[in-house]
Amino acid sequence: VWGIERGYQGLIAGQLVPLDLRAVGSIIHMGGTVLKTARCPEFKTREGLEMACETLKTHGIDGLIVIGGGGSFRGASELGELTSVPIIGVPATIDNDVAGTDETIGFDTAVNTALQAIDKIRDTATSHDRIFVVEVMGRDRGFLALEVGLTAGAGVILIPEHAFKLHDVYEKLHQYAESGKKTTIIVAAEGIGSVPEVVQHIDDHTPFEVRYTKLGHVQRGGSPTARSRLLAQLFGTSAVRLLQDGHTNTMVGLEGKRVVHTTLDDVCNTVKPIDQTMRTLVEELAV
Ligand code: F6P
């Protein structure tokens, strides 16, 4: 078994390291990746894909497991058209924006990291009677913001999948203030556009004291939660089994409590729907 360093960049450059049984010892509690990772624009070119095929050939690779998000699987799907080497995808991104799986590896860890940070921010919010706008990652989707917002007890959640008017946000804050609620946490997904502008608007149009915190890359690190580890174990073993059983161009995923698999084509051509009932729950729960 070989590990490919820095994802597609290493596949193009032939940077492979042997992964024997001991190579993965004592890493179960670590965040990030011992194989490292990189964004690789070259892999989007025909030349890059051909160089990757060449690496597979020269190293006698007879099965490839790609761990990543939507971009990684689009790459895997294109590579699959040029090589006969079977390819299996394992979904791992804090964005949880991959179709074909309820959850991706790392999502639960990021949710819990953001949650702990907001719990701490809430101490200042409550002591000073302030509104806090907390920006979370998620790229152009709101899965992370939604789950973090709900579990952090946010009064407002702003996600790209649900158009909102700033006026409605002011109204909501006034309603809360009238009912005696002096602190509101607003969780905003980075995908809604410029969150600082939203903060400025709230500051300009309401009497409330407002502060802005962008959680940033803190959400991408740290020791994985039990749930993220379990998912990695389930997905990893299933991916190996799928290769052994002769599958290709397929991604493993979770549906309810079952591990399922979906073709990479379907994964790449399907937009994962957001659970709007979860969003409306916020309106019921925030009082
Ligand atoms: O896709 C994962 C993610 O963390 C997104 O949520 C975020 O927008 C992006 O990656 C950040 O990428 P970078 O570390 O390259 O700035």
Coordinates of C-alpha atoms and ligand atoms in Angstrom, one line a residue:
V1 CA 0.0 0.0 0.0
W2 CA 1.3 3.4 -0.9
G3 CA 0.3 6.8 0.4
I4 CA 0.3 9.7 -2.1
E5 CA 1.6 12.9 -0.6
R6 CA -0.3 16.1 -1.2
G7 CA -3.2 14.5 -3.1
Y8 CA -3.2 15.0 -6.9
Q9 CA -0.1 17.1 -6.7
G10 CA 1.8 14.1 -5.4
L11 CA 0.1 11.8 -7.9
I12 CA 1.3 14.0 -10.8
A13 CA 4.8 14.3 -9.3
G14 CA 5.1 10.7 -8.2
Q15 CA 5.5 11.5 -4.5
L16 CA 4.6 8.1 -3.0
V17 CA 5.5 6.8 0.5
P18 CA 5.1 3.2 1.6
L19 CA 2.3 2.7 4.1
D20 CA 3.0 -0.4 6.0
L21 CA 1.0 -1.5 9.0
R22 CA 3.0 0.6 11.5
A23 CA 2.8 3.7 9.3
V24 CA -0.6 4.6 10.7
G25 CA 0.3 3.9 14.4
S26 CA -0.7 6.6 16.9
I27 CA -2.3 9.0 14.5
I28 CA -6.0 8.2 15.3
H29 CA -6.3 11.2 17.6
M30 CA -4.7 13.7 15.2
G31 CA -6.3 16.3 13.0
G32 CA -5.0 17.3 9.5
T33 CA -3.4 14.6 7.4
V34 CA 0.0 12.9 7.7
L35 CA 0.0 12.5 3.9
K36 CA -0.4 16.3 3.7
T37 CA -2.7 17.9 1.1
A38 CA -2.7 20.6 -1.5
R39 CA -4.9 22.4 -4.0
C40 CA -3.8 21.3 -7.5
P41 CA -4.9 23.4 -10.5
E42 CA -2.7 21.3 -12.8
F43 CA -4.9 18.3 -12.2
K44 CA -7.7 20.1 -14.1
T45 CA -5.6 20.0 -17.3
R46 CA -5.4 17.1 -19.7
E47 CA -1.6 17.1 -19.2
G48 CA -1.9 16.8 -15.5
L49 CA -4.3 13.9 -15.7
E50 CA -2.0 12.1 -18.1
M51 CA 0.9 12.6 -15.8
A52 CA -1.2 11.1 -13.0
C53 CA -2.0 8.1 -15.1
E54 CA 1.7 7.6 -15.8
T55 CA 2.5 7.6 -12.0
L56 CA -0.2 4.9 -11.5
K57 CA 1.3 2.9 -14.3
T58 CA 5.0 3.2 -13.3
H59 CA 4.2 2.3 -9.6
G60 CA 2.0 -0.6 -10.6
I61 CA -1.0 0.8 -8.7
D62 CA -4.0 -1.4 -9.0
G63 CA -6.5 0.5 -7.0
L64 CA -6.8 4.2 -5.9
I65 CA -8.7 5.6 -2.9
V66 CA -9.4 9.3 -3.1
I67 CA -10.2 11.0 0.2
G68 CA -11.7 14.5 -0.2
G69 CA -14.6 16.7 -1.1
G70 CA -16.5 17.7 -4.3
G71 CA -13.4 19.0 -6.1
S72 CA -11.5 15.8 -5.4
F73 CA -14.3 13.7 -6.8
R74 CA -14.7 15.7 -10.0
G75 CA -10.9 15.1 -10.4
A76 CA -11.3 11.4 -9.7
S77 CA -14.2 11.1 -12.1
E78 CA -12.1 12.7 -14.9
L79 CA -9.1 10.5 -14.0
G80 CA -11.4 7.5 -14.2
E81 CA -12.1 8.3 -17.9
L82 CA -8.4 8.0 -18.7
T83 CA -7.3 5.0 -16.6
S84 CA -8.5 1.5 -16.0
V85 CA -7.2 1.6 -12.4
P86 CA -10.3 1.3 -10.2
I87 CA -11.0 4.4 -8.1
I88 CA -13.0 4.6 -4.9
G89 CA -13.9 7.9 -3.2
V90 CA -14.1 8.6 0.6
P91 CA -15.9 11.8 1.5
A92 CA -14.0 14.0 3.9
T93 CA -14.7 17.7 4.2
I94 CA -15.9 20.0 7.0
D95 CA -18.4 21.4 4.5
N96 CA -20.5 18.3 4.4
D97 CA -21.6 19.4 0.9
V98 CA -21.1 16.1 -0.9
A99 CA -24.1 14.3 -2.4
G100 CA -24.4 10.6 -1.8
T101 CA -23.7 10.8 2.0
D102 CA -25.5 12.2 5.0
E103 CA -22.2 13.1 6.5
T104 CA -18.6 13.6 5.6
I105 CA -15.5 12.8 7.7
G106 CA -14.5 15.9 9.7
F107 CA -17.9 17.6 9.7
D108 CA -18.8 16.5 13.2
T109 CA -15.4 17.6 14.5
A110 CA -15.8 21.1 12.9
V111 CA -19.3 21.4 14.2
N112 CA -18.1 20.7 17.7
T113 CA -15.0 23.0 17.4
A114 CA -17.2 25.9 16.3
L115 CA -19.7 25.0 19.0
Q116 CA -17.1 25.2 21.8
A117 CA -15.9 28.5 20.4
I118 CA -19.4 30.0 20.4
D119 CA -20.1 28.7 23.9
K120 CA -17.0 30.8 25.0
I121 CA -18.1 33.8 22.9
R122 CA -21.5 33.6 24.6
D123 CA -19.9 34.5 27.9
T124 CA -19.0 37.9 26.6
A125 CA -22.3 38.3 24.7
T126 CA -24.2 37.6 27.9
S127 CA -22.1 39.7 30.2
H128 CA -22.2 42.7 27.9
D129 CA -25.7 42.3 26.5
R130 CA -24.3 42.1 23.0
I131 CA -25.2 40.7 19.6
F132 CA -22.5 38.5 18.2
V133 CA -22.2 37.6 14.6
V134 CA -20.1 34.5 14.2
E135 CA -18.9 33.5 10.7
V136 CA -18.3 29.8 10.0
M137 CA -16.8 28.1 7.0
G138 CA -18.7 25.8 4.6
R139 CA -17.6 27.3 1.3
D140 CA -20.7 28.1 -0.7
R141 CA -23.0 25.9 1.4
G142 CA -24.7 26.2 4.8
F143 CA -24.5 22.7 6.3
L144 CA -21.9 23.7 8.9
A145 CA -23.6 27.0 9.8
L146 CA -27.0 25.3 10.2
E147 CA -25.8 22.5 12.5
V148 CA -23.6 24.9 14.5
G149 CA -26.3 27.5 14.7
L150 CA -28.9 25.1 16.0
T151 CA -26.7 23.4 18.5
A152 CA -25.2 26.7 19.8
G153 CA -28.7 28.1 20.4
A154 CA -28.3 30.9 17.8
G155 CA -31.2 33.3 17.4
V156 CA -30.6 33.8 13.7
I157 CA -28.8 31.6 11.2
L158 CA -27.8 33.0 7.8
I159 CA -27.1 30.5 5.1
P160 CA -26.8 30.8 1.3
E161 CA -29.6 28.3 0.7
H162 CA -32.2 30.7 2.2
A163 CA -32.5 34.2 0.9
F164 CA -32.9 36.7 3.7
K165 CA -33.6 40.4 4.0
L166 CA -31.5 42.4 6.4
H167 CA -34.7 44.2 7.4
D168 CA -36.1 40.8 8.7
V169 CA -32.9 40.4 10.8
Y170 CA -33.4 43.8 12.4
E171 CA -37.0 42.9 13.1
K172 CA -36.0 39.7 14.7
L173 CA -33.5 41.4 16.9
H174 CA -36.1 44.0 18.0
Q175 CA -38.6 41.2 18.7
Y176 CA -36.0 39.4 20.9
A177 CA -35.2 42.7 22.7
E178 CA -38.9 43.4 23.4
S179 CA -39.3 39.9 24.9
G180 CA -36.4 40.6 27.2
K181 CA -33.7 38.7 25.4
K182 CA -30.6 40.8 25.6
T183 CA -28.1 38.5 23.9
T184 CA -28.4 37.0 20.4
I185 CA -25.9 34.9 18.6
I186 CA -26.1 35.1 14.8
V187 CA -24.4 32.3 13.0
A188 CA -23.5 33.3 9.4
A189 CA -22.1 31.0 6.7
E190 CA -19.2 32.4 4.8
G191 CA -21.1 31.5 1.6
I192 CA -23.7 34.3 2.2
G193 CA -21.2 36.9 0.9
S194 CA -19.5 39.6 3.0
V195 CA -20.4 38.9 6.6
P196 CA -18.7 42.1 7.8
E197 CA -21.1 44.1 5.7
V198 CA -24.0 42.4 7.4
V199 CA -22.5 43.3 10.7
Q200 CA -22.0 46.9 9.7
H201 CA -25.7 47.1 8.6
I202 CA -26.9 45.7 11.9
D203 CA -24.7 48.2 13.7
D204 CA -26.0 51.1 11.6
H205 CA -29.7 50.2 11.7
T206 CA -30.2 48.9 15.3
P207 CA -29.5 50.3 18.7
F208 CA -27.7 47.1 19.7
E209 CA -24.1 46.7 20.4
V210 CA -22.7 44.2 17.9
R211 CA -19.4 42.3 17.5
Y212 CA -18.1 40.1 14.7
T213 CA -16.0 36.9 15.1
K214 CA -14.7 34.9 12.1
L215 CA -13.8 31.4 13.3
G216 CA -11.7 30.6 10.3
H217 CA -9.2 27.8 10.1
V218 CA -9.6 26.8 13.8
Q219 CA -12.6 24.8 12.4
R220 CA -10.3 22.7 10.2
G221 CA -8.0 21.3 12.9
G222 CA -7.9 19.5 16.2
S223 CA -8.5 16.0 17.4
P224 CA -11.3 14.3 15.6
T225 CA -14.5 13.5 17.5
A226 CA -15.6 9.9 18.2
R227 CA -18.1 10.3 15.4
S228 CA -15.6 11.5 12.8
R229 CA -13.3 8.7 13.8
L230 CA -16.0 6.1 13.5
L231 CA -17.0 7.4 10.1
A232 CA -13.4 7.3 8.9
Q233 CA -13.2 3.7 10.1
L234 CA -16.5 2.7 8.4
F235 CA -15.6 4.5 5.1
G236 CA -12.0 3.3 5.0
T237 CA -12.8 -0.4 5.4
S238 CA -15.8 -0.1 3.0
A239 CA -13.6 1.5 0.4
V240 CA -11.0 -1.3 0.6
R241 CA -13.8 -3.9 0.3
L242 CA -15.2 -2.2 -2.7
L243 CA -11.8 -2.3 -4.4
Q244 CA -11.5 -6.0 -3.5
D245 CA -14.9 -6.7 -5.0
G246 CA -14.0 -5.0 -8.3
H247 CA -15.9 -1.8 -8.0
T248 CA -14.7 1.5 -9.5
N249 CA -15.7 5.1 -10.0
T250 CA -17.7 4.9 -6.8
M251 CA -17.9 6.8 -3.5
V252 CA -18.8 5.4 -0.1
G253 CA -21.3 7.3 2.0
L254 CA -23.6 7.1 4.9
E255 CA -27.4 6.8 4.6
G256 CA -29.0 6.7 8.0
K257 CA -26.8 4.2 9.8
R258 CA -25.9 2.2 6.7
V259 CA -22.8 2.5 4.5
V260 CA -23.9 2.9 0.9
H261 CA -22.1 3.6 -2.3
T262 CA -22.9 6.0 -5.2
T263 CA -21.2 6.4 -8.6
L264 CA -18.8 9.3 -8.8
D265 CA -20.8 10.6 -11.7
D266 CA -23.9 10.9 -9.6
V267 CA -22.0 12.4 -6.7
C268 CA -20.6 15.1 -9.1
N269 CA -23.9 15.8 -10.8
T270 CA -26.1 16.1 -7.8
V271 CA -26.5 19.1 -5.5
K272 CA -27.0 17.9 -2.0
P273 CA -30.2 19.4 -0.6
I274 CA -30.1 21.2 2.7
D275 CA -32.6 20.2 5.4
Q276 CA -34.9 23.2 5.5
T277 CA -36.8 21.8 8.4
M278 CA -33.7 22.2 10.5
R279 CA -33.6 25.8 9.6
T280 CA -37.2 26.4 10.6
L281 CA -36.5 24.7 13.9
V282 CA -34.3 27.7 14.8
E283 CA -37.3 29.9 14.5
E284 CA -39.2 27.6 16.9
L285 CA -36.4 27.1 19.3
A286 CA -35.0 30.6 19.5
V287 CA -37.0 32.5 22.1
Ligands
F6P1 O1 -13.6 23.1 1.8 C1 -13.1 23.2 3.1 C2 -12.8 24.6 3.5 O2 -12.4 24.7 4.8 C3 -14.0 25.6 3.3 O3 -14.9 25.6 4.3 C4 -13.2 26.9 3.2 O4 -14.0 27.9 2.4 C5 -12.0 26.5 2.5 O5 -11.8 25.1 2.7 C6 -10.8 27.2 3.0 O6 -9.7 27.0 2.1 P1 -8.3 27.5 2.3 O7 -7.7 26.8 3.5 O8 -7.6 27.1 1.0 O9 -8.4 29.0 2.5

